[in-house]
Short mmCIF file of C-alpha atoms in Angstrom, two decimals:
data_model
loop_
_atom_site.label_atom_id
_atom_site.label_comp_id
_atom_site.label_asym_id
_atom_site.label_seq_id
_atom_site.Cartn_x
_atom_site.Cartn_y
_atom_site.Cartn_z
CA UNK V 1 108.86 35.82 63.81
CA UNK V 2 107.15 35.55 67.14
CA UNK V 3 108.82 34.85 70.35
CA UNK V 4 107.27 31.63 71.12
CA UNK V 5 109.14 30.41 67.90
CA UNK V 6 112.25 32.14 68.99
CA UNK V 7 112.29 29.87 71.81
CA UNK V 8 112.27 32.71 74.69
CA UNK V 9 111.27 31.90 78.17
CA UNK V 10 108.60 33.67 80.07
CA UNK V 11 110.96 34.81 82.35
CA UNK V 12 112.94 36.01 79.76
CA UNK V 13 110.23 37.73 78.08
CA UNK V 14 108.88 39.60 81.42
CA UNK V 15 112.96 41.21 81.50
CA UNK V 16 112.22 42.96 78.23
CA UNK V 17 109.00 44.07 79.70
CA UNK V 18 106.45 41.93 77.61
CA UNK V 19 104.14 39.68 78.72
CA UNK V 20 104.09 35.92 78.96
CA UNK V 21 102.97 34.05 75.76
CA UNK V 22 99.44 33.16 76.30
CA UNK V 23 98.28 29.69 77.25
CA UNK V 24 95.68 28.27 74.82
CA UNK V 25 92.85 26.10 76.41
CA UNK V 26 94.47 21.85 76.84
CA UNK V 27 98.00 23.86 77.25
CA UNK V 28 100.06 22.86 80.17
CA UNK V 29 101.41 26.58 81.85
CA UNK V 30 105.07 26.38 81.96
CA UNK V 31 106.35 25.36 85.01
CA UNK V 32 108.27 28.31 86.87
CA UNK V 33 111.63 28.07 89.07
CA UNK V 34 111.01 30.16 92.03
CA UNK V 35 114.74 30.27 93.54
CA UNK V 36 114.91 29.12 97.42
CA UNK V 37 115.16 32.43 98.81
CA UNK V 38 111.94 33.75 97.76
CA UNK V 39 110.03 30.26 98.75
CA UNK V 40 111.67 30.83 102.25
CA UNK V 41 110.89 34.61 102.52
CA UNK V 42 107.44 33.47 101.23
CA UNK V 43 106.79 31.03 104.18
CA UNK V 44 108.73 33.88 106.33
CA UNK V 45 105.56 36.44 105.64
CA UNK V 46 102.89 33.80 106.27
CA UNK V 47 105.11 33.41 109.65
CA UNK V 48 104.91 36.88 110.55
CA UNK V 49 100.95 37.05 109.70
CA UNK V 50 100.64 34.36 112.26
CA UNK V 51 102.99 35.78 115.14
CA UNK V 52 100.51 38.85 114.53
CA UNK V 53 97.88 37.07 114.89
CA UNK V 54 99.08 35.07 118.02
CA UNK V 55 99.81 38.68 119.92
CA UNK V 56 95.89 39.47 120.46
CA UNK V 57 95.02 35.53 120.94
CA UNK V 58 97.91 35.68 123.60
CA UNK V 59 96.13 38.99 125.05
CA UNK V 60 92.70 37.13 124.97
CA UNK V 61 93.88 34.46 127.25
CA UNK V 62 95.21 36.82 129.52
CA UNK V 63 92.28 39.21 129.27
CA UNK V 64 91.65 38.64 133.15
CA UNK V 65 95.40 40.19 134.14
CA UNK V 66 95.00 42.88 131.65
CA UNK V 67 91.33 44.04 133.50
CA UNK V 68 92.65 43.18 136.81
CA UNK V 69 96.16 45.05 136.41
CA UNK V 70 93.61 48.08 134.90
CA UNK V 71 91.07 47.91 138.07
CA UNK V 72 94.32 47.61 140.66
CA UNK V 73 95.87 51.09 138.77
CA UNK V 74 92.32 52.70 139.03
CA UNK V 75 91.77 51.75 142.66
CA UNK V 76 94.78 53.72 143.87
CA UNK V 77 93.89 56.82 141.26
CA UNK V 78 94.12 59.62 143.62
CA UNK V 79 91.91 61.85 142.10
CA UNK V 80 88.36 61.08 142.20
CA UNK V 81 87.36 62.84 139.00
CA UNK V 82 89.89 60.44 136.95
CA UNK V 83 88.22 56.98 138.63
CA UNK V 84 87.13 54.81 135.70
CA UNK V 85 83.88 52.74 136.26
CA UNK V 86 84.91 49.00 136.39
CA UNK V 87 82.52 48.21 133.61
CA UNK V 88 84.32 50.73 131.11
CA UNK V 89 87.45 49.17 132.08
CA UNK V 90 85.90 45.44 130.93
CA UNK V 91 84.74 46.95 127.55
CA UNK V 92 87.86 49.26 126.76
CA UNK V 93 89.96 46.14 126.95
CA UNK V 94 87.41 43.74 125.18
CA UNK V 95 87.15 46.65 122.23
CA UNK V 96 91.36 46.67 122.23
CA UNK V 97 91.60 42.72 121.83
CA UNK V 98 89.05 42.97 118.68
CA UNK V 99 90.75 46.06 117.29
CA UNK V 100 93.71 44.30 117.83
CA UNK V 101 92.47 41.33 116.09
CA UNK V 102 91.04 43.05 113.21
CA UNK V 103 94.57 44.69 112.46
CA UNK V 104 96.67 41.52 112.74
CA UNK V 105 94.40 39.65 110.17
CA UNK V 106 94.24 42.80 108.04
CA UNK V 107 97.69 42.92 108.34
CA UNK V 108 98.76 38.90 107.44
CA UNK V 109 95.92 39.06 104.95
CA UNK V 110 97.80 41.87 102.93
CA UNK V 111 101.24 39.67 103.80
CA UNK V 112 100.20 36.47 102.35
CA UNK V 113 98.61 38.18 99.25
CA UNK V 114 101.67 40.45 98.56
CA UNK V 115 104.31 37.42 99.14
CA UNK V 116 102.05 35.07 97.29
CA UNK V 117 102.44 38.00 94.35
CA UNK V 118 105.92 38.18 95.08
CA UNK V 119 106.83 34.77 94.84
CA UNK V 120 105.36 35.12 91.32
CA UNK V 121 107.98 37.36 90.50
CA UNK V 122 106.00 40.91 90.56
CA UNK V 123 108.61 43.64 91.85
CA UNK V 124 105.97 45.86 92.84
CA UNK V 125 104.76 43.25 95.24
CA UNK V 126 108.34 43.13 96.78
CA UNK V 127 107.98 46.94 97.17
CA UNK V 128 104.94 46.78 99.03
CA UNK V 129 105.70 44.03 101.52
CA UNK V 130 108.88 46.57 102.35
CA UNK V 131 106.42 49.58 102.82
CA UNK V 132 104.11 46.75 105.16
CA UNK V 133 107.37 45.92 107.10
CA UNK V 134 108.44 49.23 107.62
CA UNK V 135 104.88 50.07 108.76
CA UNK V 136 104.52 47.32 110.92
CA UNK V 137 108.02 48.17 112.91
CA UNK V 138 106.87 51.99 113.38
CA UNK V 139 103.44 50.93 114.49
CA UNK V 140 105.53 48.03 116.93
CA UNK V 141 107.50 50.53 118.35
CA UNK V 142 105.64 54.19 118.57
CA UNK V 143 101.88 52.47 118.81
CA UNK V 144 102.40 49.09 120.45
CA UNK V 145 105.29 50.09 122.72
CA UNK V 146 107.60 47.12 121.48
CA UNK V 147 104.59 44.91 122.00
CA UNK V 148 106.74 41.23 121.73
CA UNK V 149 104.92 39.43 119.40
CA UNK V 150 105.25 42.79 117.20
CA UNK V 151 108.78 42.98 117.66
CA UNK V 152 109.22 38.97 117.35
CA UNK V 153 106.95 39.75 113.97
CA UNK V 154 109.09 42.23 112.45
CA UNK V 155 112.21 40.96 112.95
CA UNK V 156 110.83 37.38 110.84
CA UNK V 157 109.61 40.12 108.47
CA UNK V 158 113.15 41.58 108.02
CA UNK V 159 114.67 38.80 107.24
CA UNK V 160 111.93 37.75 104.91
CA UNK V 161 112.86 41.36 103.13
CA UNK V 162 116.57 40.78 103.43
CA UNK V 163 115.79 37.33 101.34
CA UNK V 164 113.91 38.96 98.76
CA UNK V 165 116.57 41.79 98.47
CA UNK V 166 119.15 38.81 97.92
CA UNK V 167 121.68 39.62 94.92
CA UNK V 168 121.27 35.79 93.99
CA UNK V 169 117.19 36.49 93.54
CA UNK V 170 117.69 40.08 91.60
CA UNK V 171 117.04 38.73 88.45
CA UNK V 172 113.57 37.00 89.28
CA UNK V 173 112.09 40.38 89.81
CA UNK V 174 113.32 42.09 86.46
CA UNK V 175 112.74 45.83 86.36
CA UNK V 176 110.76 46.82 83.57
CA UNK V 177 111.91 49.57 81.34
CA UNK V 178 109.80 52.35 80.16
CA UNK V 179 110.19 53.42 76.75
CA UNK V 180 108.71 56.57 76.19
CA UNK V 181 107.10 57.38 72.61
#
């Protein structure tokens, strides 16, 4: 007797480490019931990515203020050997903003991809999101010195993580048992 004849759902099959029944041409895929905390977590991961992108965007808006501040600090530099050409300051600020944009977009895409997979019930995606959130927190604190947008994004990510680890959604992320032959 096959699993589809026993009336076993795809979620029940996943809990046992089995693949869902194949969907034949013309069949409708079964509707998944995603727990509310997981759905909310998904949207919080998207908000985390957008917050990260907003940081370099805000920096681009205030670009001239950053250049002016570095130029002012350069002008009062007591050692002439440490003075920097003003054109290099502008170039350095532009490179910084561009690199921050690339990093923010990369993180946003990773958050979106793995949040989508976690919303489908993939346990490993939840683990990857945990690692990304920890990395984001460490980068935000140690590398960027607690930049406002990174701190806000880290707090949003922490809330999203908490929602994914609530006891009420534990069954949605089944632990696949491994049996050795």
